[in-house]
Coordinates of C-alpha atoms in Angstrom, one line a residue:
M1 CA 5.2 15.1 -39.9
D2 CA 4.5 12.6 -42.6
A3 CA 0.8 12.6 -41.7
Q4 CA 0.8 16.4 -42.0
R5 CA 2.3 16.3 -45.4
R6 CA 0.0 13.7 -46.7
G7 CA -3.0 15.6 -45.4
R8 CA -2.1 19.1 -46.6
G9 CA 0.3 18.7 -49.4
E10 CA 3.9 19.5 -48.5
Q11 CA 3.4 21.1 -45.1
M12 CA 6.4 22.6 -43.4
D13 CA 8.2 21.4 -40.2
P14 CA 6.1 22.9 -37.3
A15 CA 9.3 24.6 -36.1
D16 CA 9.6 26.4 -39.4
Q17 CA 6.2 28.0 -39.0
W18 CA 7.9 30.6 -36.7
V19 CA 9.6 33.2 -38.9
L20 CA 11.7 36.1 -37.9
N21 CA 10.3 39.5 -38.7
P22 CA 13.3 41.9 -39.0
N23 CA 11.0 44.9 -38.5
T24 CA 10.0 43.8 -35.0
G25 CA 12.9 41.5 -34.1
E26 CA 10.3 38.9 -33.0
Y27 CA 9.2 35.5 -34.4
E28 CA 5.7 35.4 -36.0
L29 CA 3.6 32.3 -36.7
R30 CA 3.0 31.4 -40.4
L31 CA 0.6 28.5 -40.9
N32 CA 1.4 27.4 -44.5
P33 CA 4.1 27.8 -47.2
S34 CA 2.2 30.5 -49.0
G35 CA 2.2 32.7 -45.9
A36 CA -1.6 33.3 -46.6
Q37 CA -2.6 32.9 -43.0
S38 CA -0.8 34.2 -40.0
R39 CA -2.4 33.5 -36.6
T40 CA -3.9 37.0 -36.5
A41 CA -3.0 40.0 -38.5
P42 CA -2.0 43.1 -36.6
R43 CA -4.5 45.9 -36.9
N44 CA -2.0 48.4 -38.4
A45 CA -0.8 45.9 -41.1
T46 CA -2.1 45.6 -44.6
A47 CA -2.1 42.1 -46.0
R48 CA -0.6 41.5 -49.3
S49 CA -2.4 39.4 -51.8
T50 CA -1.3 37.5 -54.9
P51 CA -3.3 35.4 -57.4
A52 CA -1.9 32.2 -55.9
R53 CA -2.9 33.3 -52.3
S54 CA -6.4 34.2 -53.2
A55 CA -6.9 30.9 -55.1
A56 CA -5.7 28.8 -52.2
P57 CA -8.3 27.4 -49.8
R58 CA -8.2 28.6 -46.2
G59 CA -5.5 27.0 -44.1
G60 CA -3.0 26.2 -46.9
A61 CA -2.5 25.0 -50.5
S62 CA -5.0 22.6 -52.0
R63 CA -4.0 19.0 -52.1
E64 CA -4.4 18.9 -56.0
G65 CA -1.7 20.8 -57.7
A66 CA 0.1 21.7 -54.5
P67 CA 3.4 23.4 -55.2
R68 CA 6.6 21.5 -54.6
Q69 CA 8.6 22.7 -51.6
G70 CA 11.5 24.8 -52.7
A71 CA 10.0 26.0 -56.0
P72 CA 8.3 29.4 -56.2
R73 CA 4.7 29.4 -57.3
E74 CA 3.4 31.3 -60.3
G75 CA 3.0 35.0 -59.4
A76 CA 5.0 34.7 -56.2
T77 CA 7.3 37.5 -55.2
R78 CA 10.7 37.2 -53.6
T79 CA 9.1 37.6 -50.2
E80 CA 7.2 34.4 -50.7
V81 CA 10.2 32.1 -50.8
P82 CA 9.2 28.8 -49.3
P83 CA 10.1 28.2 -45.6
Q84 CA 12.8 25.7 -46.4
R85 CA 14.6 28.4 -48.3
R86 CA 14.2 30.9 -45.5
R87 CA 16.0 28.6 -43.1
R88 CA 19.2 29.8 -44.7
G89 CA 18.4 33.6 -44.4
A90 CA 15.9 36.0 -43.1
P91 CA 13.1 37.1 -45.5
E92 CA 13.4 40.4 -47.1
E93 CA 9.8 41.4 -46.4
P94 CA 7.8 38.8 -44.4
P95 CA 4.0 39.0 -44.4
P96 CA 2.4 40.5 -41.4
G97 CA 1.2 38.3 -38.6
R98 CA 0.5 38.2 -34.9
R99 CA 3.5 38.6 -32.6
G100 CA 4.5 35.3 -31.1
G101 CA 5.0 36.8 -27.7
R102 CA 8.7 35.7 -27.6
R103 CA 11.6 37.8 -26.4
P104 CA 13.6 39.6 -29.2
V105 CA 16.4 37.5 -30.6
Q106 CA 19.1 38.2 -33.1
Q107 CA 19.1 34.9 -35.0
K108 CA 16.9 31.9 -35.5
P109 CA 17.3 28.8 -33.3
G110 CA 19.7 26.2 -34.5
K111 CA 18.5 22.8 -35.8
A112 CA 19.2 21.0 -32.6
K113 CA 17.1 23.5 -30.6
K114 CA 14.2 23.1 -33.1
V115 CA 14.3 19.4 -32.6
L116 CA 14.1 19.8 -28.9
L117 CA 11.2 22.3 -29.2
W118 CA 9.3 19.9 -31.5
T119 CA 10.1 16.8 -29.4
G120 CA 9.2 18.5 -26.2
G121 CA 5.9 19.8 -27.6
T122 CA 5.1 16.3 -28.8
M123 CA 5.9 14.7 -25.5
A124 CA 3.8 17.3 -23.7
F125 CA 0.9 16.5 -25.9
V126 CA 1.3 12.7 -25.3
L127 CA 1.6 13.2 -21.5
V128 CA -1.6 15.4 -21.5
G129 CA -3.4 12.7 -23.5
V130 CA -2.2 9.9 -21.2
S131 CA -3.1 11.9 -18.2
A132 CA -6.6 12.5 -19.6
A133 CA -7.0 8.9 -20.5
G134 CA -5.6 7.9 -17.1
Y135 CA -8.1 10.1 -15.3
L136 CA -11.0 8.7 -17.2
Y137 CA -9.7 5.2 -16.6
L138 CA -9.4 5.9 -12.8
Q139 CA -12.9 7.2 -12.9
H140 CA -14.0 3.9 -14.5
L141 CA -12.1 1.9 -11.9
E142 CA -13.6 4.1 -9.2
G143 CA -17.0 2.9 -10.2
N144 CA -16.0 -0.7 -9.8
V145 CA -15.2 -0.4 -6.1
S146 CA -18.0 -0.9 -3.5
T147 CA -17.7 0.8 -0.1
T148 CA -19.3 0.3 3.3
D149 CA -19.7 2.9 6.0
V150 CA -18.2 1.3 9.1
G151 CA -18.5 4.4 11.3
N152 CA -15.8 4.6 14.0
A153 CA -14.9 1.0 13.7
G154 CA -11.9 2.0 11.6
A155 CA -9.6 4.9 10.8
S156 CA -11.1 8.0 9.1
N157 CA -8.4 8.2 6.5
F158 CA -5.2 6.3 5.3
S159 CA -1.9 7.6 6.4
K160 CA 1.3 6.7 4.5
D161 CA 3.5 7.7 7.5
E162 CA 2.0 5.3 10.1
A163 CA 1.7 1.6 10.8
F164 CA -1.7 0.3 9.5
S165 CA -3.8 -2.9 9.8
V166 CA -6.2 -4.1 7.1
L167 CA -8.7 -6.8 7.8
I168 CA -9.0 -9.0 4.6
I169 CA -12.3 -10.8 4.6
G170 CA -13.2 -13.6 2.2
T171 CA -16.9 -14.4 2.4
D172 CA -18.7 -17.6 1.5
K173 CA -21.3 -15.6 -0.4
R174 CA -22.4 -17.2 -3.7
T175 CA -22.4 -14.8 -6.6
G176 CA -21.9 -15.3 -10.3
E177 CA -22.0 -18.5 -12.4
G178 CA -20.1 -21.6 -11.3
N179 CA -20.3 -21.0 -7.6
E180 CA -23.2 -23.4 -6.9
G181 CA -20.9 -25.8 -5.1
Y182 CA -19.7 -23.2 -2.5
G183 CA -21.3 -21.3 0.4
D184 CA -24.9 -21.2 1.7
K185 CA -27.5 -20.5 -0.9
G186 CA -29.2 -17.2 -0.2
S187 CA -26.7 -16.3 2.5
S188 CA -25.5 -12.7 2.7
G189 CA -22.0 -14.1 3.4
H190 CA -20.1 -15.0 6.6
A191 CA -16.5 -14.4 7.4
D192 CA -15.2 -17.6 5.9
T193 CA -11.5 -16.6 5.5
T194 CA -10.2 -13.7 7.6
I195 CA -6.6 -12.4 7.6
L196 CA -5.4 -9.4 9.6
L197 CA -2.6 -7.8 7.6
H198 CA -0.4 -5.4 9.8
V199 CA 2.3 -3.3 8.1
A200 CA 5.0 -1.8 10.3
K201 CA 5.5 1.9 10.4
D202 CA 9.0 1.7 8.9
R203 CA 7.7 -0.8 6.2
S204 CA 10.5 -3.2 7.2
N205 CA 8.1 -6.0 7.9
A206 CA 4.4 -7.1 7.8
T207 CA 2.4 -9.8 9.5
A208 CA -0.6 -11.6 8.0
L209 CA -2.5 -13.2 10.9
S210 CA -5.1 -15.7 10.0
I211 CA -8.2 -15.9 12.2
P212 CA -10.0 -19.3 12.3
R213 CA -13.7 -19.0 11.4
D214 CA -14.5 -21.5 14.1
L215 CA -12.8 -19.5 16.9
I216 CA -15.1 -18.9 19.8
V217 CA -15.2 -15.2 20.5
N218 CA -17.4 -12.5 22.0
I219 CA -19.1 -10.4 19.3
P220 CA -19.8 -6.9 20.6
D221 CA -22.9 -4.7 19.9
C222 CA -22.5 -3.4 16.4
P223 CA -23.9 -0.2 15.0
T224 CA -24.8 -0.8 11.3
T225 CA -26.1 1.3 8.4
L226 CA -28.6 -0.6 6.4
E227 CA -29.0 -0.4 2.6
D228 CA -31.9 2.1 2.9
G229 CA -29.7 4.4 4.9
S230 CA -31.3 3.7 8.3
K231 CA -29.2 2.7 11.2
K232 CA -29.6 0.0 13.9
V233 CA -27.5 -1.7 16.5
V234 CA -27.1 -5.4 16.2
P235 CA -26.9 -7.0 19.7
G236 CA -23.7 -8.8 20.6
I237 CA -23.3 -12.5 21.3
R238 CA -21.0 -14.1 23.8
G239 CA -19.3 -17.4 23.0
A240 CA -20.1 -17.4 19.3
R241 CA -18.1 -18.6 16.2
F242 CA -16.0 -15.8 14.7
N243 CA -17.6 -16.2 11.3
R244 CA -21.0 -15.0 12.7
S245 CA -19.5 -11.5 13.1
L246 CA -20.4 -10.9 9.5
G247 CA -23.7 -11.3 7.6
E248 CA -25.9 -12.7 10.3
G249 CA -28.5 -10.2 11.6
D250 CA -27.3 -7.4 9.2
R251 CA -23.8 -7.4 10.7
D252 CA -21.4 -5.6 8.3
P253 CA -17.6 -5.7 8.0
G254 CA -17.4 -3.0 10.7
C255 CA -18.8 -5.6 13.1
T256 CA -16.0 -8.0 12.1
M257 CA -13.5 -5.2 12.7
R258 CA -15.0 -4.5 16.2
T259 CA -14.9 -8.2 17.0
V260 CA -11.2 -8.5 16.2
K261 CA -10.4 -5.4 18.4
E262 CA -12.6 -6.8 21.2
N263 CA -10.9 -10.2 21.3
T264 CA -7.3 -9.4 20.4
G265 CA -6.7 -5.8 21.4
I266 CA -5.3 -5.0 17.9
T267 CA -6.4 -1.8 16.3
V268 CA -8.0 -2.4 12.9
D269 CA -7.8 0.6 10.5
H270 CA -9.4 -0.7 7.3
F271 CA -11.1 -3.7 5.7
M272 CA -11.1 -5.3 2.2
M273 CA -13.8 -7.9 1.5
A274 CA -14.2 -10.2 -1.5
D275 CA -16.3 -13.2 -2.3
F276 CA -15.4 -16.5 -4.1
N277 CA -15.3 -14.8 -7.5
A278 CA -12.2 -12.7 -6.4
V279 CA -10.0 -15.8 -6.4
K280 CA -11.1 -16.7 -9.9
T281 CA -10.7 -13.2 -11.4
L282 CA -7.4 -12.3 -9.7
T283 CA -5.6 -15.5 -10.6
T284 CA -6.9 -15.3 -14.2
A285 CA -5.7 -11.7 -14.5
V286 CA -2.1 -12.8 -13.7
D287 CA -2.2 -15.9 -15.8
G288 CA -2.3 -18.3 -12.9
V289 CA -0.6 -18.8 -9.6
D290 CA 2.0 -21.5 -8.8
V291 CA 1.2 -23.9 -6.1
C292 CA 2.8 -27.1 -4.8
V293 CA 1.4 -30.2 -3.2
E294 CA 3.3 -33.1 -1.7
K295 CA 0.8 -35.8 -2.8
P296 CA -1.6 -36.0 -5.8
V297 CA -5.0 -34.5 -5.1
N298 CA -8.3 -35.8 -6.3
D299 CA -11.0 -34.1 -4.3
K300 CA -14.5 -35.1 -5.3
E301 CA -16.2 -32.3 -3.4
S302 CA -14.2 -29.4 -4.7
K303 CA -13.3 -31.2 -8.0
L304 CA -9.7 -30.3 -7.5
V305 CA -7.3 -32.6 -9.4
L306 CA -3.6 -31.9 -9.1
P307 CA -0.5 -34.1 -9.6
A308 CA 2.2 -34.2 -6.9
G309 CA 4.7 -31.3 -7.1
E310 CA 4.2 -27.9 -8.7
S311 CA 1.3 -26.8 -10.7
T312 CA -0.2 -23.5 -11.9
V313 CA -3.9 -22.9 -11.0
E314 CA -6.3 -20.1 -12.1
G315 CA -10.0 -19.4 -12.2
E316 CA -12.2 -22.2 -10.9
Q317 CA -9.2 -24.5 -10.2
A318 CA -7.6 -21.8 -8.0
L319 CA -10.9 -21.4 -6.0
A320 CA -11.1 -25.1 -5.5
F321 CA -7.5 -25.1 -4.2
V322 CA -8.2 -22.6 -1.5
R323 CA -11.5 -24.1 -0.6
T324 CA -10.3 -27.8 -0.4
R325 CA -10.2 -29.2 3.1
K326 CA -10.4 -33.0 2.7
S327 CA -7.1 -33.3 0.9
F328 CA -4.8 -31.6 3.3
G329 CA -3.7 -32.4 6.9
N330 CA -6.5 -33.5 9.1
S331 CA -9.2 -32.1 6.8
G332 CA -9.8 -29.3 9.2
D333 CA -10.1 -25.5 8.9
L334 CA -6.7 -24.9 10.5
D335 CA -5.0 -27.1 7.9
R336 CA -6.9 -25.2 5.1
I337 CA -5.6 -21.9 6.6
K338 CA -2.0 -23.1 6.1
V339 CA -2.8 -23.9 2.4
Q340 CA -4.4 -20.5 2.0
Q341 CA -1.4 -18.7 3.4
Q342 CA 0.9 -20.5 1.0
F343 CA -1.5 -19.6 -1.9
L344 CA -1.5 -15.9 -0.9
G345 CA 2.3 -15.9 -0.7
S346 CA 2.5 -17.2 -4.2
L347 CA -0.1 -14.7 -5.4
M348 CA 1.9 -11.9 -3.9
R349 CA 5.1 -13.1 -5.6
K350 CA 3.2 -13.3 -8.9
M351 CA 1.6 -9.9 -8.6
S352 CA 5.0 -8.2 -7.8
S353 CA 7.0 -10.1 -10.4
S354 CA 8.5 -8.3 -13.4
D355 CA 6.5 -10.4 -15.7
T356 CA 3.3 -8.9 -14.3
L357 CA 4.6 -5.3 -13.6
T358 CA 6.0 -4.9 -17.2
S359 CA 2.9 -6.1 -18.9
P360 CA 0.3 -3.4 -19.5
S361 CA -2.4 -5.9 -20.4
K362 CA -1.9 -7.8 -17.2
L363 CA -1.8 -4.7 -15.1
L364 CA -5.1 -3.5 -16.7
N365 CA -6.7 -6.9 -16.2
L366 CA -5.5 -6.9 -12.6
A367 CA -6.8 -3.4 -12.0
E368 CA -10.2 -4.4 -13.4
A369 CA -10.4 -7.7 -11.5
A370 CA -9.2 -6.2 -8.1
T371 CA -11.6 -3.3 -8.2
K372 CA -14.6 -5.3 -9.2
A373 CA -13.9 -7.9 -6.6
L374 CA -13.4 -5.5 -3.6
T375 CA -15.7 -4.0 -1.1
V376 CA -13.8 -1.6 1.2
D377 CA -14.4 1.0 3.9
E378 CA -15.1 4.5 2.8
A379 CA -11.7 5.8 4.0
I380 CA -9.9 3.8 1.3
G381 CA -12.7 3.7 -1.2
R382 CA -10.9 5.8 -3.8
V383 CA -8.7 4.1 -6.4
S384 CA -5.9 6.5 -5.7
T385 CA -6.0 5.6 -2.0
L386 CA -6.1 1.8 -2.8
K387 CA -3.0 2.5 -5.0
D388 CA -1.3 4.2 -2.0
V389 CA -2.1 1.2 0.2
A390 CA -0.6 -1.2 -2.4
L391 CA 2.5 1.0 -2.8
E392 CA 3.1 1.0 0.9
L393 CA 2.8 -2.7 1.1
K394 CA 5.1 -3.1 -1.9
K395 CA 7.9 -1.4 0.2
V396 CA 8.0 -4.5 2.5
P397 CA 10.4 -7.2 1.3
T398 CA 8.5 -10.5 0.7
K399 CA 11.0 -12.3 3.0
N400 CA 9.8 -10.1 5.8
I401 CA 6.0 -10.7 5.2
S402 CA 5.2 -13.4 7.8
F403 CA 2.1 -15.6 7.7
T404 CA 0.9 -17.0 11.0
T405 CA -2.3 -18.1 12.7
V406 CA -4.0 -17.1 16.0
P407 CA -2.7 -19.6 18.5
V408 CA -5.7 -21.8 19.5
V409 CA -6.5 -25.1 21.3
D410 CA -9.5 -27.3 21.0
N411 CA -12.6 -26.1 22.8
P412 CA -12.5 -27.9 26.2
A413 CA -16.3 -27.5 26.5
E414 CA -17.0 -29.8 23.6
K415 CA -16.9 -33.6 23.5
V416 CA -17.0 -33.7 19.7
K417 CA -14.3 -31.2 18.7
A418 CA -15.8 -28.6 16.3
T419 CA -14.5 -25.2 17.5
V420 CA -11.4 -23.7 19.0
V421 CA -10.5 -21.2 21.7
L422 CA -7.5 -18.9 22.2
D423 CA -4.4 -20.5 23.6
E424 CA -3.9 -18.1 26.5
S425 CA -0.3 -19.1 26.9
K426 CA 0.7 -17.9 23.4
A427 CA -2.0 -15.7 21.9
P428 CA -1.5 -12.6 24.1
Q429 CA 2.1 -12.3 23.2
V430 CA 1.3 -12.7 19.4
F431 CA -1.3 -9.9 19.7
D432 CA 1.1 -7.6 21.6
M433 CA 3.8 -8.2 19.0
I434 CA 1.5 -7.2 16.2
E435 CA 0.0 -4.2 18.0
N436 CA 3.5 -3.0 18.9
D437 CA 5.1 -3.4 15.4
V438 CA 7.4 -6.3 16.4
S439 CA 8.4 -8.4 13.5
F440 CA 8.0 -12.2 13.4
T441 CA 11.0 -12.4 11.1
E442 CA 14.6 -11.4 11.6
V443 CA 14.7 -8.0 10.0
K444 CA 18.3 -6.9 9.3
Q445 CA 17.4 -3.3 9.4
Q446 CA 15.8 -3.5 12.9
E447 CA 18.8 -5.6 14.1
K448 CA 21.2 -3.0 12.9
K449 CA 19.3 -0.2 14.6
E450 CA 19.1 -2.1 17.8
K451 CA 22.8 -3.0 17.8
D452 CA 23.8 0.7 17.0
A453 CA 21.6 1.8 19.9
Q454 CA 23.1 -0.7 22.3
A455 CA 26.6 0.2 21.3
A456 CA 26.0 3.9 21.8
R457 CA 24.1 3.7 25.1
L458 CA 25.0 0.4 26.9
K459 CA 28.7 0.6 26.4
G460 CA 30.7 2.0 29.4
T461 CA 31.0 1.7 33.1
K462 CA 28.2 0.7 35.4
A463 CA 27.4 2.1 38.8
A464 CA 27.0 -0.1 41.8
A465 CA 23.3 -1.2 42.3
S466 CA 23.3 0.6 45.7
E467 CA 24.1 3.9 43.9
V468 CA 21.2 3.7 41.4
R469 CA 18.4 6.2 42.2
V470 CA 15.2 5.5 40.3
R471 CA 11.5 6.3 40.4
I472 CA 9.2 3.5 39.1
M473 CA 6.0 4.4 37.3
N474 CA 3.3 2.2 35.7
G475 CA 2.7 3.2 32.1
G476 CA 0.5 0.4 30.8
A477 CA 1.8 -2.7 32.6
V478 CA -0.5 -4.9 34.6
A479 CA -1.8 -3.2 37.8
G480 CA 0.6 -3.6 40.7
S481 CA 3.6 -4.0 38.5
A482 CA 5.4 -0.9 39.8
Q483 CA 5.2 -2.1 43.4
K484 CA 6.3 -5.6 42.6
T485 CA 9.2 -4.3 40.6
L486 CA 10.2 -2.0 43.5
Q487 CA 10.2 -5.0 45.9
Y488 CA 12.3 -7.0 43.4
L489 CA 14.9 -4.3 42.9
Q490 CA 15.3 -3.6 46.6
V491 CA 15.3 -7.2 47.9
E492 CA 16.8 -9.2 45.0
E493 CA 19.1 -6.7 43.3
G494 CA 20.1 -4.3 46.0
V495 CA 18.7 -1.2 44.3
T496 CA 17.7 0.4 47.7
K497 CA 17.5 4.0 46.4
S498 CA 14.3 3.3 44.5
E499 CA 10.6 4.3 45.1
N500 CA 7.1 3.7 43.6
A501 CA 6.0 6.9 41.9
G502 CA 2.5 5.7 40.9
N503 CA 0.9 5.8 37.5
A504 CA 2.6 7.5 34.5
P505 CA 0.7 10.4 32.8
A506 CA 0.2 8.3 29.7
E507 CA 0.5 4.6 28.7
L508 CA 3.5 3.5 26.7
A509 CA 3.8 0.5 24.4
K510 CA 7.4 -0.1 25.5
T511 CA 9.2 0.3 28.8
T512 CA 11.6 3.3 29.0
L513 CA 14.3 4.6 31.3
E514 CA 14.9 8.3 31.2
Y515 CA 18.0 9.7 32.8
G516 CA 20.1 12.8 33.1
P517 CA 23.6 13.4 31.5
D518 CA 25.4 12.5 34.8
Q519 CA 23.4 9.3 35.3
A520 CA 24.5 7.2 32.3
D521 CA 26.5 4.8 34.5
Q522 CA 23.4 4.3 36.7
A523 CA 21.2 3.7 33.6
R524 CA 23.6 1.1 32.3
R525 CA 23.4 -0.8 35.6
L526 CA 19.6 -0.7 35.7
A527 CA 19.4 -1.7 32.0
D528 CA 21.6 -4.7 32.8
I529 CA 19.3 -5.7 35.7
M530 CA 16.0 -5.2 33.8
G531 CA 17.1 -6.5 30.4
L532 CA 16.5 -3.1 28.8
S533 CA 17.7 -2.6 25.2
G534 CA 19.6 0.4 24.2
S535 CA 16.5 1.8 22.5
A536 CA 14.7 1.8 25.8
L537 CA 17.2 4.2 27.3
K538 CA 16.2 7.8 26.8
P539 CA 18.9 10.4 27.6
G540 CA 17.0 13.4 28.9
E541 CA 16.6 15.0 32.3
S542 CA 16.5 13.6 35.9
V543 CA 13.5 14.3 38.2
N544 CA 13.8 14.8 41.9
N545 CA 12.5 11.9 44.0
S546 CA 10.5 12.2 47.2
Q547 CA 13.8 13.1 49.1
G548 CA 14.5 15.9 46.6
V549 CA 17.4 14.1 45.1
P550 CA 17.8 13.7 41.3
A551 CA 16.6 10.3 40.1
M552 CA 16.0 8.4 36.9
T553 CA 12.5 7.5 35.8
L554 CA 11.6 3.9 34.9
T555 CA 8.2 3.7 33.1
L556 CA 6.8 0.2 32.8
G557 CA 5.1 -0.1 29.4
K558 CA 2.7 -2.7 27.9
D559 CA 5.6 -4.9 27.0
F560 CA 6.6 -5.4 30.7
K561 CA 6.7 -9.1 31.4
G562 CA 6.8 -9.1 35.2
A563 CA 9.1 -8.4 38.0
G564 CA 12.4 -10.3 37.6
V565 CA 11.7 -11.2 33.9
K566 CA 14.2 -9.5 31.6
L567 CA 12.6 -7.5 28.8
N568 CA 15.2 -8.6 26.3
A569 CA 14.0 -12.3 26.5
P570 CA 13.6 -13.7 23.0
V571 CA 10.2 -12.8 21.4
E572 CA 10.1 -16.2 19.8
A573 CA 9.3 -17.7 23.1
A574 CA 5.7 -18.0 22.0
D575 CA 6.9 -20.7 19.5
V576 CA 4.1 -19.9 16.9
E577 CA 4.2 -21.6 13.5
K578 CA 4.9 -19.2 10.7
S579 CA 5.9 -18.9 7.1
T580 CA 7.1 -16.0 4.9
A581 CA 5.9 -14.8 1.5
D582 CA 9.2 -15.3 -0.3
K583 CA 9.4 -19.1 0.2
V584 CA 7.6 -21.8 -1.8
K585 CA 6.1 -24.6 0.4
C586 CA 4.2 -27.6 -0.7
A587 CA 0.8 -28.3 0.9
S588 CA 0.5 -31.6 2.7

C-alpha cells in the first residue's frame, strides 16, 4: 500500500477500486481516484470528461501536484467524489466501466471483508511467486544430480507404500582439490564404503547393514551401459573382494547391487553413490557433525587431530575422521566401519535436528551439497523422488534405526589375514531378518501388534494333539522340511492326523496356519507345539485332506527353522553387534 502511494501519488486501497454501480447493481473496477480509467468501458456507455481528467496521464494522477485524498479537484463534479468519501455512501452517478462479473449485491462489503479479500489476494500472489521460484530451484537442483541406468538390477520406480532398500556406496574416487591423500590416482572408484539401508514397510524401523570392502564374494556377470551409450556384459569373478564389484572393468553401481543380491539374497531397489567430497560438503552444510573419541587422536596419515571426548568436525576434518583406520581398534577395516556407523548416526541426528530444519540457509546449503554429491539410479533421479525417499526415512524414529555389519570371520584360506568371509552361523539369519522386515531393535509398535494378535487368537482352550487334523505344505522352507515336520509331529508330538500335502502354490516369507471357524482349538494346540505367534494364525477356511475330512493347512515359509525348532525362538540368537542412530558412542 505505501509503495503504491509513493509511486502514484495518493493511490486508493485496492479494495476501494471496486465501486457499486446502482444502475446495474454490480461492482465495477475503477483504477484511480479520478475515475478516468475503468478496466474497459461498455460499448453502450459514453465516457464523461472533465478538464482534470483529460490533463491527467494515463493510469492515474501525475505525481507532481497530485490532489490530496478527500479534497475534490478543480472542475470535479459531485460524481467525482474521491473513493474514501464513497466508502460512506454510493455515488450518485458513477462513471461507466466494465462489469466486474460479480453477483448483484445490495451493499458494499464491510471493512473486515475487504481486509480478508486484500490479504487473501496478497497471500495468493506470494504463494504463486514462491511456487514459481520453488519450481525453478527444483529444476536447478535437478541438474545437480547424476543418474546411472542400472537396468533390471533395481526397481523401476519408488513406492511410498512398500518396504525399500537403498545401497549407499562411498567410492574412493579422487575428485576436487584436497583429495590427493585419498584413493587411487586415476581410479574410476571402487566400493570403499557400502551400506545397505533397509526401511520397513510400516516405517517403524530401519536397518543399515555395512558390507566390508574386503569381504570375499562372487561377483556375477554384469550388463553395463557405457558412457557412449553402448552396452556390454562384464564377466563375473568368483572369490573376489567385494570392492571390485564397482569401477573395475567398467562395472557400474548396478553390478554392486547385483553382487549384494547374489551373496545375501536381499533385494536391492535403489542406489546412492558419492565420493570423498560428499563427506566434506554435507558436514559443512550443517555446520559440522559431533563425534566422540575415547582417546586423543593424532593420525599422521589422515592428518586427523582430535582431543579425547566430544568434538565437532566438518569438511576435510570430517573426511579424515571417516577415513582413519590406524587410530581405532585393531587398525582394520571392520573397526573403521564401526566409526563410520557412529558418524552416520550423528549426521542423521544433525540433519533432522530443529536447528537444521528451521534454518532456510542450512536447508538450501544441504540441498545443494546433497544433490551435487549424489549419483543415483534413474528411478529416483528426480529431486521430487529423492525428497519422497527422505520423507519416508524421516518417519522412522532414530532409536529404531539400527547399524550393524555383515557377520564375518577371517578368511581361513589365508595365512596372512587380509580378507574376510561370511560367518555362516550368523549371516543367513541377519539377511533373512532384513529381507523379511524384522527389526533389530525392540519396536514398541510391533510388540503391541504382536501381543494384540496373540491375545485375540491364542487365548482359549486347546484340543488334544490326537484331535489335530493338519495338511503340511512347503512354501519356501528348505527342501524336505514338510516331510521332516510330519515325522516330528506324528512321532514326537502325537499329531497323528497329519499328512504331507507337498509344495504350496507360492512361497511365503513367514510360516502360516490357516483354519476354519470350528478349528480354533486345534489351531491353538498346533501353535503351541510349533511356536507360532498369533500373527501366523490365519482364520479362514478348512480344506479337505486325503480322507475327505476338513483339516487345517500349515504352510512352512522361509522363516521355518527346522522340525522341532519353535518359530518364536528369540531373533537375537544370532548375537550380532549393533548400535542405533539415537545414541552417542565414542570411537575407541
